[in-house]
Amino acid sequence: MGLDEIFTASVFASAIRLATPYIFAALGETFAQRSGVLNLGVDGMMLMGAFTGFYAVHVAQVGAVMSEPASLILGLAVALIVGALMGLAMAFVSVTLKAKQGISGIGVYLFGLGLSELLFQEWVGTPKSVSGFPRIEFPLLTDLPIIGEIFFNHNLLVYVAFALVPISAYVLNNTTFGLMIRAVGQNPEAADAMGVNVARVRYATTTIGGMLAGLAGASLSIALINLFQQNLTAGQGFIAVALVYFGGWRPWTVAAGAMLFSFVNALQLQIKVIGADIPSEFAVMAPYVITIIALVFATKRHEQPTALTKPYERGE
Amino acid sequence: MKKTWAMGLLVLFVMSGAVSLAQDEVFRIAALMPSATNDLAFSQSMYDALVAIEEELGAEAFEFTVQDSTFIVDDAAVALRDWAASGDFQLVIAHGSQYGPIVEELAVEFTDVSFAWGTRQDTFGLDNVYSYAAASDEGGYFNGVLAAHLTETGVVGLVGPIEVGDGKLYADGFANGVASVDEDIVVNIVFIGSFSDVPLATEAAETHIANGADILTGTAQMVVGPIAVAVANDVLWFGSDASQDELSEDIGVAFQIYKWEVLLLDMIANIKEGVLGGEYYKLTLANEGLVMEYDKDFELSEELMAIADETIAGIVSGDIVPIPEMMEEESGE
Amino acid sequence: MKTWHTNRRCQYSWGRASVSPLRGYRHTGYKGIVILNKATGFSQSALAGRLNRLIDFAPVLIALLLALIVASVLLVALNANPLEAYDFMLKGAVGSENATAETLVKATPILFVGIGITIAFRGGMINIGGEGQMIAGALAGVTIALVLGEARVPAEMAKAPGAFDLIIVACSLLGGFLVGALYGGLAGFLKAYFDVNEILSTIMLNQIAVQMMNFLLNGILLDPAEAGFNNIPKTARLVSAAQLPRLSLPIGDPYLFARTRLHWGLIIAIVLAVVIYIFLWRTSWGYRIRAVGENQRASSYAGINVRRQMMFSMFLAGGFAGLAGVVQVLGLQYRLQTDGSPAGFTGAAGFNGIVAALFGGLNPIGAIPAAAFFGGLLVGAQKMQRELGVPASLITAVNGLIVVFVVSSEIFILQRSKRRVSLQETPENLDEAQGTS
């Protein structure tokens, strides 16, 4: 088989779709970690966002109480709100109550995993599909060969995810809010001395992280897959946390990591479909191996935020 | 002498009493399942079967209890032991081949409880263990034949979990079914390495379509993703394990349904007669434990319907062997 | 419960424990208690000490209670009686000989992993790779047990009960430890020499280990009896000589636990917990690991080879997770098998071990009751699910709630002990006093 059979336009398009939830979730986690909060509960938040967003759309569409676009906007709003609430809860636990973040995150994950499944079983039952965000037809652009298939054949949330990358980078690097986030994550004592409310900044970033995790979940349940099932995310939230470390807490490199991981995943599917004779287990493990190898050879200049996982104690 | 007679009578009396008691008793089954009872796949098929039996025998004569989502083998061991030791259940079902070693251990210890486990052909030589399996290659073959007739692009795609057990059986049967119609049709098979990774299964289905597939099929609970992809792209879907009719809208063609109640009812009758195990059951099209169900939203042409009936008849009569290698293996045992 | 709580108290009593939730514990175990008591004067009154301990424990109890109240609301919503539910939970965890045994069986791998996680976290390494390291260890251990079992035991004896062969079992345990250790050490190596974050690498290595297990169990390790067309991934059953014996206590007749699945793995784990406690706080090796965990730069100035310590703590952590894996095989399942997912083999012990280690105050001894508590919680919850027919997902959600609530309650203990310490004069060289010996 030739390289042109492996590196097809559809593989690139596939990678972009696969990367979407990772980008949402990992960007949110980047905000949280830059301010010093490790949120290991991302996967639980994604699941809750995925379920509640799906459920809102499902109810609205079955009851035919509103137009389809309106139902999707409702679903997004619900996922954002639920994500924000979970983010707030995480912030309360790790900022106000100063609980150990690794462990409380695992608790939040288990809670989200269990509750989303419970509500799904009680309120929906068996998997049902909804009409999710449709693929956008761009005049002229979508019909372009190769380029059209790769870039102009996706649903709205895919573009939102990628648009968030420069926005996040700008917010973190060029705004006062971003400066406060970095200061709080790097040297909370100094930030506090300069009049920055450490707790408030961390509440804000963790809530943003929760909202983006909710969006990540919704991007699966009402845009890419258009249904919900138990443990829909299959651990993507944990990979997203790993990608934040991969990307050295910088939105661009975090997104690049998500793309690399997703691209190898898309590639291994393509290689199996066209019938390469490799054991499927090795194909499945490829994205993980290559992510590690990539990081071994990458030059790393980024330091972890000094105050990561450390609750701030005033006047200590 | 008189004493012996009296003793004998007493024993007879007690025995007959016990027998009549046993007949009056409610038959209770406890069943353990690896995934959720509403997974539209393996676990749901067993749950549906138990519900069907309850309807048939009546709630006053039959009760069942279920623990689902127990894919962890050690947790399964706790549940199975608890049920076996309680003495409340005449039959304990371990619905997953990974539970086999536990069943083997418990069956030796609790000889008066009957165990059933599947899908596997092994009763461990114990007379209180039933084992069961489904000839999912038969449904796979059938679906493959229909798919071969329905494909226009000459490419069909399959999304499977891991390359073992029922999933592999179905995949190989499906590929052989397609090949029996036209060797030139390409069957692309992807095992994604997980039973539950819906996002990856979804993207695997997208990859199939990008590579020209106009028909999709697959097994295990993560196929809900591929079904949604099939609906979105308007390509046909063939399913297995349980009916996915509702989810597949108008693109579902046929589903292979496991009717475990066929063999469970037989087991129940046996147990009531005191035969606690030692037998191996297999759901087949021939014994109607496997049923091919057509999606009500999809209409097959008369010509195809004839081919479908012919295929089923062929498999039932043994003229068609979905996987020839397996025949050799089974007869060799 | 008591031991656990004692440790918790002492852990937070330094008043500076909040420096880092994962790395900076000032806690030092039993020796710490003595010093603290001298410092605060509480040892003078045993009654006051006991009272304080009780009050310290109150927030945890209140947290548990709150979690149970929220769970009760969910239960009521599902038409189940909460009191009945908790009764079943308790019965399922400790209500009978078998229930207690199953709780301990569940706790055993959690404890092994917890000990390893304790070492890693003490050394400043956040090891999320317990699952993968368990699998790596189990793969090695089962291979050795199978090969040696065939080589050393004549076929006619192979299935004889009680044919325990110390050499086979010892080699398997050692092999499992070593390979788990190498797998964990790999993450340490990548961190030390290539600056690859260990959270990232261990999460990725978990997935790689699972696929490797699926590959090997489908290939060279596949049970010969399974070979053929439609196999399931599992190894052959170990000969009885290669199995860890079941454990019973000489109380009553038949002996206590004689008819349960309790096995010697539990004893091994408890003994090793004590050994690692001594290792961490009574040897210079342990001191160096903790020093690096507390402050890398200072350790480096003090002449400690920081890279080597990173690798060493991950090596040990992986080794203990590896032991957890091989003990599951040798003591419980007698073969390695999988449904293709990591938890299918590990029972998620690789993750639960993290929680147990943190609940145990990052002290190997504290991990013992913490592991038992989680074992009981998981086993009891299952019973409740079976008896009441509530969905398994409820248990997962409640489990999460308990973790969040309990971990959140610690601030109240912390605040109290701070107030207490601030009343007294704290020796300035407290850290040195506890650390160096």
mmCIF file with all atom_site columns, N, CA, C and O in Angstrom, chain A residues 93 96-97 99-100 103 107 114 118 121-122 242 245 282 284 288 295-296 300 309-310 313, chain C residues 12 18-19 21 25 78 194-195 197 199-200 207 358-359 391 393 400 407-408 410-411 418:
data_model
loop_
_atom_site.group_PDB
_atom_site.id
_atom_site.type_symbol
_atom_site.label_atom_id
_atom_site.label_alt_id
_atom_site.label_comp_id
_atom_site.label_asym_id
_atom_site.label_entity_id
_atom_site.label_seq_id
_atom_site.pdbx_PDB_ins_code
_atom_site.Cartn_x
_atom_site.Cartn_y
_atom_site.Cartn_z
_atom_site.occupancy
_atom_site.B_iso_or_equiv
_atom_site.pdbx_formal_charge
_atom_site.auth_seq_id
_atom_site.auth_comp_id
_atom_site.auth_asym_id
_atom_site.auth_atom_id
_atom_site.pdbx_PDB_model_num
ATOM 1   N N  . VAL A 1 93  ? -14.016 23.056 46.796 1.00 0.00 ? 93  VAL A N  1
ATOM 2   C CA . VAL A 1 93  ? -13.307 21.983 47.499 1.00 0.00 ? 93  VAL A CA 1
ATOM 3   C C  . VAL A 1 93  ? -11.813 22.254 47.543 1.00 0.00 ? 93  VAL A C  1
ATOM 4   O O  . VAL A 1 93  ? -11.172 22.107 48.575 1.00 0.00 ? 93  VAL A O  1
ATOM 5   N N  . THR A 1 96  ? -11.301 26.834 48.678 1.00 0.00 ? 96  THR A N  1
ATOM 6   C CA . THR A 1 96  ? -11.810 27.232 49.987 1.00 0.00 ? 96  THR A CA 1
ATOM 7   C C  . THR A 1 96  ? -11.503 26.178 51.046 1.00 0.00 ? 96  THR A C  1
ATOM 8   O O  . THR A 1 96  ? -10.999 26.475 52.120 1.00 0.00 ? 96  THR A O  1
ATOM 9   N N  . LEU A 1 97  ? -11.804 24.917 50.723 1.00 0.00 ? 97  LEU A N  1
ATOM 10  C CA . LEU A 1 97  ? -11.564 23.865 51.712 1.00 0.00 ? 97  LEU A CA 1
ATOM 11  C C  . LEU A 1 97  ? -10.137 23.317 51.624 1.00 0.00 ? 97  LEU A C  1
ATOM 12  O O  . LEU A 1 97  ? -9.744  22.489 52.435 1.00 0.00 ? 97  LEU A O  1
ATOM 13  N N  . ALA A 1 99  ? -8.676  21.144 49.912 1.00 0.00 ? 99  ALA A N  1
ATOM 14  C CA . ALA A 1 99  ? -8.535  19.682 49.898 1.00 0.00 ? 99  ALA A CA 1
ATOM 15  C C  . ALA A 1 99  ? -7.451  19.269 48.912 1.00 0.00 ? 99  ALA A C  1
ATOM 16  O O  . ALA A 1 99  ? -7.144  19.991 47.973 1.00 0.00 ? 99  ALA A O  1
ATOM 17  N N  . LYS A 1 100 ? -6.894  18.108 49.146 1.00 0.00 ? 100 LYS A N  1
ATOM 18  C CA . LYS A 1 100 ? -5.867  17.585 48.239 1.00 0.00 ? 100 LYS A CA 1
ATOM 19  C C  . LYS A 1 100 ? -6.441  17.446 46.841 1.00 0.00 ? 100 LYS A C  1
ATOM 20  O O  . LYS A 1 100 ? -7.455  16.774 46.638 1.00 0.00 ? 100 LYS A O  1
ATOM 21  N N  . ILE A 1 103 ? -6.695  13.875 44.848 1.00 0.00 ? 103 ILE A N  1
ATOM 22  C CA . ILE A 1 103 ? -7.694  12.953 45.377 1.00 0.00 ? 103 ILE A CA 1
ATOM 23  C C  . ILE A 1 103 ? -9.109  13.497 45.199 1.00 0.00 ? 103 ILE A C  1
ATOM 24  O O  . ILE A 1 103 ? -10.024 12.778 44.811 1.00 0.00 ? 103 ILE A O  1
ATOM 25  N N  . GLY A 1 107 ? -12.392 11.984 43.138 1.00 0.00 ? 107 GLY A N  1
ATOM 26  C CA . GLY A 1 107 ? -13.748 11.936 43.680 1.00 0.00 ? 107 GLY A CA 1
ATOM 27  C C  . GLY A 1 107 ? -14.754 12.569 42.729 1.00 0.00 ? 107 GLY A C  1
ATOM 28  O O  . GLY A 1 107 ? -15.818 12.010 42.463 1.00 0.00 ? 107 GLY A O  1
ATOM 29  N N  . GLY A 1 114 ? -20.599 8.293  37.790 1.00 0.00 ? 114 GLY A N  1
ATOM 30  C CA . GLY A 1 114 ? -21.748 7.581  38.339 1.00 0.00 ? 114 GLY A CA 1
ATOM 31  C C  . GLY A 1 114 ? -23.052 8.313  38.096 1.00 0.00 ? 114 GLY A C  1
ATOM 32  O O  . GLY A 1 114 ? -24.030 7.732  37.637 1.00 0.00 ? 114 GLY A O  1
ATOM 33  N N  . LEU A 1 118 ? -26.313 7.168  36.053 1.00 0.00 ? 118 LEU A N  1
ATOM 34  C CA . LEU A 1 118 ? -27.552 6.955  36.805 1.00 0.00 ? 118 LEU A CA 1
ATOM 35  C C  . LEU A 1 118 ? -28.701 7.733  36.174 1.00 0.00 ? 118 LEU A C  1
ATOM 36  O O  . LEU A 1 118 ? -29.780 7.189  35.916 1.00 0.00 ? 118 LEU A O  1
ATOM 37  N N  . GLN A 1 121 ? -29.765 6.245  32.914 1.00 0.00 ? 121 GLN A N  1
ATOM 38  C CA . GLN A 1 121 ? -30.576 5.031  33.064 1.00 0.00 ? 121 GLN A CA 1
ATOM 39  C C  . GLN A 1 121 ? -31.992 5.356  33.519 1.00 0.00 ? 121 GLN A C  1
ATOM 40  O O  . GLN A 1 121 ? -32.959 4.751  33.068 1.00 0.00 ? 121 GLN A O  1
ATOM 41  N N  . GLU A 1 122 ? -32.097 6.340  34.427 1.00 0.00 ? 122 GLU A N  1
ATOM 42  C CA . GLU A 1 122 ? -33.419 6.649  34.974 1.00 0.00 ? 122 GLU A CA 1
ATOM 43  C C  . GLU A 1 122 ? -34.257 7.475  34.011 1.00 0.00 ? 122 GLU A C  1
ATOM 44  O O  . GLU A 1 122 ? -35.464 7.303  33.921 1.00 0.00 ? 122 GLU A O  1
ATOM 45  N N  . ALA A 1 242 ? -3.239  14.921 30.690 1.00 0.00 ? 242 ALA A N  1
ATOM 46  C CA . ALA A 1 242 ? -1.884  14.574 30.246 1.00 0.00 ? 242 ALA A CA 1
ATOM 47  C C  . ALA A 1 242 ? -1.421  15.533 29.146 1.00 0.00 ? 242 ALA A C  1
ATOM 48  O O  . ALA A 1 242 ? -0.256  15.922 29.096 1.00 0.00 ? 242 ALA A O  1
ATOM 49  N N  . TYR A 1 245 ? 0.138   18.741 30.327 1.00 0.00 ? 245 TYR A N  1
ATOM 50  C CA . TYR A 1 245 ? 1.551   18.585 30.658 1.00 0.00 ? 245 TYR A CA 1
ATOM 51  C C  . TYR A 1 245 ? 2.383   18.492 29.386 1.00 0.00 ? 245 TYR A C  1
ATOM 52  O O  . TYR A 1 245 ? 3.463   19.047 29.282 1.00 0.00 ? 245 TYR A O  1
ATOM 53  N N  . PHE A 1 282 ? -1.169  -3.351 18.658 1.00 0.00 ? 282 PHE A N  1
ATOM 54  C CA . PHE A 1 282 ? -0.073  -2.394 18.466 1.00 0.00 ? 282 PHE A CA 1
ATOM 55  C C  . PHE A 1 282 ? -0.577  -1.123 17.814 1.00 0.00 ? 282 PHE A C  1
ATOM 56  O O  . PHE A 1 282 ? -0.106  -0.026 18.110 1.00 0.00 ? 282 PHE A O  1
ATOM 57  N N  . VAL A 1 284 ? -3.537  0.120  18.294 1.00 0.00 ? 284 VAL A N  1
ATOM 58  C CA . VAL A 1 284 ? -4.261  0.873  19.316 1.00 0.00 ? 284 VAL A CA 1
ATOM 59  C C  . VAL A 1 284 ? -3.301  1.599  20.253 1.00 0.00 ? 284 VAL A C  1
ATOM 60  O O  . VAL A 1 284 ? -3.566  2.708  20.712 1.00 0.00 ? 284 VAL A O  1
ATOM 61  N N  . TYR A 1 288 ? -0.349  6.441  22.071 1.00 0.00 ? 288 TYR A N  1
ATOM 62  C CA . TYR A 1 288 ? 0.237   6.622  23.395 1.00 0.00 ? 288 TYR A CA 1
ATOM 63  C C  . TYR A 1 288 ? 1.762   6.576  23.321 1.00 0.00 ? 288 TYR A C  1
ATOM 64  O O  . TYR A 1 288 ? 2.456   7.375  23.931 1.00 0.00 ? 288 TYR A O  1
ATOM 65  N N  . LEU A 1 295 ? 7.562   13.631 23.210 1.00 0.00 ? 295 LEU A N  1
ATOM 66  C CA . LEU A 1 295 ? 7.958   14.477 24.326 1.00 0.00 ? 295 LEU A CA 1
ATOM 67  C C  . LEU A 1 295 ? 9.416   14.243 24.720 1.00 0.00 ? 295 LEU A C  1
ATOM 68  O O  . LEU A 1 295 ? 10.087  15.151 25.203 1.00 0.00 ? 295 LEU A O  1
ATOM 69  N N  . VAL A 1 296 ? 9.884   13.014 24.487 1.00 0.00 ? 296 VAL A N  1
ATOM 70  C CA . VAL A 1 296 ? 11.283  12.726 24.795 1.00 0.00 ? 296 VAL A CA 1
ATOM 71  C C  . VAL A 1 296 ? 12.185  13.589 23.917 1.00 0.00 ? 296 VAL A C  1
ATOM 72  O O  . VAL A 1 296 ? 13.192  14.129 24.370 1.00 0.00 ? 296 VAL A O  1
ATOM 73  N N  . LYS A 1 300 ? 12.254  21.069 25.975 1.00 0.00 ? 300 LYS A N  1
ATOM 74  C CA . LYS A 1 300 ? 11.288  21.567 26.944 1.00 0.00 ? 300 LYS A CA 1
ATOM 75  C C  . LYS A 1 300 ? 11.859  22.761 27.677 1.00 0.00 ? 300 LYS A C  1
ATOM 76  O O  . LYS A 1 300 ? 12.842  22.672 28.372 1.00 0.00 ? 300 LYS A O  1
ATOM 77  N N  . THR A 1 309 ? -1.143  22.586 42.455 1.00 0.00 ? 309 THR A N  1
ATOM 78  C CA . THR A 1 309 ? -1.666  21.692 43.504 1.00 0.00 ? 309 THR A CA 1
ATOM 79  C C  . THR A 1 309 ? -1.501  22.270 44.915 1.00 0.00 ? 309 THR A C  1
ATOM 80  O O  . THR A 1 309 ? -1.863  21.631 45.872 1.00 0.00 ? 309 THR A O  1
ATOM 81  N N  . LYS A 1 310 ? -0.949  23.479 45.032 1.00 0.00 ? 310 LYS A N  1
ATOM 82  C CA . LYS A 1 310 ? -0.746  24.003 46.384 1.00 0.00 ? 310 LYS A CA 1
ATOM 83  C C  . LYS A 1 310 ? -1.823  25.017 46.732 1.00 0.00 ? 310 LYS A C  1
ATOM 84  O O  . LYS A 1 310 ? -1.866  26.097 46.151 1.00 0.00 ? 310 LYS A O  1
ATOM 85  N N  . GLU A 1 313 ? -2.289  29.755 51.329 1.00 0.00 ? 313 GLU A N  1
ATOM 86  C CA . GLU A 1 313 ? -2.546  30.062 52.735 1.00 0.00 ? 313 GLU A CA 1
ATOM 87  C C  . GLU A 1 313 ? -2.090  31.474 52.981 1.00 0.00 ? 313 GLU A C  1
ATOM 88  O O  . GLU A 1 313 ? -0.911  31.778 52.873 1.00 0.00 ? 313 GLU A O  1
ATOM 89  N N  . TYR C 2 12  ? -1.473  16.297 60.401 1.00 0.00 ? 12  TYR C N  1
ATOM 90  C CA . TYR C 2 12  ? -1.852  17.694 60.242 1.00 0.00 ? 12  TYR C CA 1
ATOM 91  C C  . TYR C 2 12  ? -1.440  18.569 61.399 1.00 0.00 ? 12  TYR C C  1
ATOM 92  O O  . TYR C 2 12  ? -1.653  19.742 61.398 1.00 0.00 ? 12  TYR C O  1
ATOM 93  N N  . SER C 2 18  ? -0.104  22.136 54.966 1.00 0.00 ? 18  SER C N  1
ATOM 94  C CA . SER C 2 18  ? -0.832  22.524 53.772 1.00 0.00 ? 18  SER C CA 1
ATOM 95  C C  . SER C 2 18  ? 0.090   22.947 52.637 1.00 0.00 ? 18  SER C C  1
ATOM 96  O O  . SER C 2 18  ? -0.362  23.328 51.591 1.00 0.00 ? 18  SER C O  1
ATOM 97  N N  . VAL C 2 19  ? 1.369   22.882 52.841 1.00 0.00 ? 19  VAL C N  1
ATOM 98  C CA . VAL C 2 19  ? 2.283   23.386 51.823 1.00 0.00 ? 19  VAL C CA 1
ATOM 99  C C  . VAL C 2 19  ? 1.990   22.783 50.460 1.00 0.00 ? 19  VAL C C  1
ATOM 100 O O  . VAL C 2 19  ? 1.812   23.473 49.484 1.00 0.00 ? 19  VAL C O  1
ATOM 101 N N  . PRO C 2 21  ? -0.394  19.531 48.797 1.00 0.00 ? 21  PRO C N  1
ATOM 102 C CA . PRO C 2 21  ? -1.245  18.388 49.082 1.00 0.00 ? 21  PRO C CA 1
ATOM 103 C C  . PRO C 2 21  ? -0.609  17.100 48.604 1.00 0.00 ? 21  PRO C C  1
ATOM 104 O O  . PRO C 2 21  ? -0.905  16.040 49.124 1.00 0.00 ? 21  PRO C O  1
ATOM 105 N N  . TYR C 2 25  ? 4.050   16.955 52.629 1.00 0.00 ? 25  TYR C N  1
ATOM 106 C CA . TYR C 2 25  ? 3.651   16.579 53.969 1.00 0.00 ? 25  TYR C CA 1
ATOM 107 C C  . TYR C 2 25  ? 4.803   16.638 54.931 1.00 0.00 ? 25  TYR C C  1
ATOM 108 O O  . TYR C 2 25  ? 5.892   16.192 54.646 1.00 0.00 ? 25  TYR C O  1
ATOM 109 N N  . LEU C 2 78  ? -34.799 6.850  44.079 1.00 0.00 ? 78  LEU C N  1
ATOM 110 C CA . LEU C 2 78  ? -34.848 5.578  43.348 1.00 0.00 ? 78  LEU C CA 1
ATOM 111 C C  . LEU C 2 78  ? -35.793 4.589  44.026 1.00 0.00 ? 78  LEU C C  1
ATOM 112 O O  . LEU C 2 78  ? -35.755 3.392  43.752 1.00 0.00 ? 78  LEU C O  1
ATOM 113 N N  . PHE C 2 194 ? 14.689  13.026 30.580 1.00 0.00 ? 194 PHE C N  1
ATOM 114 C CA . PHE C 2 194 ? 14.094  13.702 29.419 1.00 0.00 ? 194 PHE C CA 1
ATOM 115 C C  . PHE C 2 194 ? 13.010  14.684 29.831 1.00 0.00 ? 194 PHE C C  1
ATOM 116 O O  . PHE C 2 194 ? 12.331  15.230 28.986 1.00 0.00 ? 194 PHE C O  1
ATOM 117 N N  . ASP C 2 195 ? 12.857  14.871 31.145 1.00 0.00 ? 195 ASP C N  1
ATOM 118 C CA . ASP C 2 195 ? 11.891  15.837 31.654 1.00 0.00 ? 195 ASP C CA 1
ATOM 119 C C  . ASP C 2 195 ? 10.480  15.565 31.132 1.00 0.00 ? 195 ASP C C  1
ATOM 120 O O  . ASP C 2 195 ? 9.711   16.481 30.861 1.00 0.00 ? 195 ASP C O  1
ATOM 121 N N  . ASN C 2 197 ? 6.943   14.653 31.927 1.00 0.00 ? 197 ASN C N  1
ATOM 122 C CA . ASN C 2 197 ? 6.144   14.658 33.145 1.00 0.00 ? 197 ASN C CA 1
ATOM 123 C C  . ASN C 2 197 ? 5.578   13.271 33.450 1.00 0.00 ? 197 ASN C C  1
ATOM 124 O O  . ASN C 2 197 ? 5.062   12.591 32.571 1.00 0.00 ? 197 ASN C O  1
ATOM 125 N N  . ILE C 2 199 ? 2.998   12.342 35.218 1.00 0.00 ? 199 ILE C N  1
ATOM 126 C CA . ILE C 2 199 ? 1.541   12.170 35.101 1.00 0.00 ? 199 ILE C CA 1
ATOM 127 C C  . ILE C 2 199 ? 1.213   11.760 33.673 1.00 0.00 ? 199 ILE C C  1
ATOM 128 O O  . ILE C 2 199 ? 0.479   10.816 33.418 1.00 0.00 ? 199 ILE C O  1
ATOM 129 N N  . LEU C 2 200 ? 1.798   12.511 32.733 1.00 0.00 ? 200 LEU C N  1
ATOM 130 C CA . LEU C 2 200 ? 1.585   12.206 31.320 1.00 0.00 ? 200 LEU C CA 1
ATOM 131 C C  . LEU C 2 200 ? 2.054   10.802 30.980 1.00 0.00 ? 200 LEU C C  1
ATOM 132 O O  . LEU C 2 200 ? 1.306   9.986  30.444 1.00 0.00 ? 200 LEU C O  1
ATOM 133 N N  . GLN C 2 207 ? -2.219  2.630  29.164 1.00 0.00 ? 207 GLN C N  1
ATOM 134 C CA . GLN C 2 207 ? -2.873  2.154  27.945 1.00 0.00 ? 207 GLN C CA 1
ATOM 135 C C  . GLN C 2 207 ? -1.972  1.180  27.183 1.00 0.00 ? 207 GLN C C  1
ATOM 136 O O  . GLN C 2 207 ? -2.430  0.186  26.632 1.00 0.00 ? 207 GLN C O  1
ATOM 137 N N  . LEU C 2 358 ? -3.459  8.298  49.895 1.00 0.00 ? 358 LEU C N  1
ATOM 138 C CA . LEU C 2 358 ? -3.674  9.668  50.371 1.00 0.00 ? 358 LEU C CA 1
ATOM 139 C C  . LEU C 2 358 ? -4.521  9.676  51.640 1.00 0.00 ? 358 LEU C C  1
ATOM 140 O O  . LEU C 2 358 ? -4.254  10.437 52.569 1.00 0.00 ? 358 LEU C O  1
ATOM 141 N N  . PHE C 2 359 ? -5.536  8.813  51.681 1.00 0.00 ? 359 PHE C N  1
ATOM 142 C CA . PHE C 2 359 ? -6.345  8.717  52.902 1.00 0.00 ? 359 PHE C CA 1
ATOM 143 C C  . PHE C 2 359 ? -5.518  8.194  54.056 1.00 0.00 ? 359 PHE C C  1
ATOM 144 O O  . PHE C 2 359 ? -5.776  8.505  55.204 1.00 0.00 ? 359 PHE C O  1
ATOM 145 N N  . PRO C 2 391 ? -29.172 0.765  40.639 1.00 0.00 ? 391 PRO C N  1
ATOM 146 C CA . PRO C 2 391 ? -28.141 0.673  39.602 1.00 0.00 ? 391 PRO C CA 1
ATOM 147 C C  . PRO C 2 391 ? -26.728 0.776  40.178 1.00 0.00 ? 391 PRO C C  1
ATOM 148 O O  . PRO C 2 391 ? -26.510 1.475  41.171 1.00 0.00 ? 391 PRO C O  1
ATOM 149 N N  . SER C 2 393 ? -24.400 2.339  39.013 1.00 0.00 ? 393 SER C N  1
ATOM 150 C CA . SER C 2 393 ? -23.870 3.693  38.847 1.00 0.00 ? 393 SER C CA 1
ATOM 151 C C  . SER C 2 393 ? -24.071 4.533  40.103 1.00 0.00 ? 393 SER C C  1
ATOM 152 O O  . SER C 2 393 ? -23.278 5.423  40.391 1.00 0.00 ? 393 SER C O  1
ATOM 153 N N  . GLY C 2 400 ? -17.692 8.542  44.837 1.00 0.00 ? 400 GLY C N  1
ATOM 154 C CA . GLY C 2 400 ? -17.069 9.826  44.533 1.00 0.00 ? 400 GLY C CA 1
ATOM 155 C C  . GLY C 2 400 ? -17.389 10.869 45.584 1.00 0.00 ? 400 GLY C C  1
ATOM 156 O O  . GLY C 2 400 ? -16.516 11.614 46.034 1.00 0.00 ? 400 GLY C O  1
ATOM 157 N N  . VAL C 2 407 ? -12.166 14.172 51.950 1.00 0.00 ? 407 VAL C N  1
ATOM 158 C CA . VAL C 2 407 ? -10.930 14.914 51.687 1.00 0.00 ? 407 VAL C CA 1
ATOM 159 C C  . VAL C 2 407 ? -11.142 16.396 51.981 1.00 0.00 ? 407 VAL C C  1
ATOM 160 O O  . VAL C 2 407 ? -10.230 17.103 52.397 1.00 0.00 ? 407 VAL C O  1
ATOM 161 N N  . SER C 2 408 ? -12.376 16.864 51.826 1.00 0.00 ? 408 SER C N  1
ATOM 162 C CA . SER C 2 408 ? -12.661 18.273 52.115 1.00 0.00 ? 408 SER C CA 1
ATOM 163 C C  . SER C 2 408 ? -12.721 18.539 53.610 1.00 0.00 ? 408 SER C C  1
ATOM 164 O O  . SER C 2 408 ? -12.500 19.660 54.060 1.00 0.00 ? 408 SER C O  1
ATOM 165 N N  . GLU C 2 410 ? -10.828 17.639 55.862 1.00 0.00 ? 410 GLU C N  1
ATOM 166 C CA . GLU C 2 410 ? -9.549  17.672 56.563 1.00 0.00 ? 410 GLU C CA 1
ATOM 167 C C  . GLU C 2 410 ? -9.158  19.071 56.992 1.00 0.00 ? 410 GLU C C  1
ATOM 168 O O  . GLU C 2 410 ? -8.399  19.256 57.928 1.00 0.00 ? 410 GLU C O  1
ATOM 169 N N  . ILE C 2 411 ? -9.697  20.070 56.300 1.00 0.00 ? 411 ILE C N  1
ATOM 170 C CA . ILE C 2 411 ? -9.329  21.447 56.666 1.00 0.00 ? 411 ILE C CA 1
ATOM 171 C C  . ILE C 2 411 ? -9.722  21.756 58.103 1.00 0.00 ? 411 ILE C C  1
ATOM 172 O O  . ILE C 2 411 ? -9.037  22.490 58.810 1.00 0.00 ? 411 ILE C O  1
ATOM 173 N N  . LYS C 2 418 ? -3.857  23.590 64.153 1.00 0.00 ? 418 LYS C N  1
ATOM 174 C CA . LYS C 2 418 ? -3.060  24.795 64.051 1.00 0.00 ? 418 LYS C CA 1
ATOM 175 C C  . LYS C 2 418 ? -3.266  25.675 65.270 1.00 0.00 ? 418 LYS C C  1
ATOM 176 O O  . LYS C 2 418 ? -2.337  26.197 65.848 1.00 0.00 ? 418 LYS C O  1
#
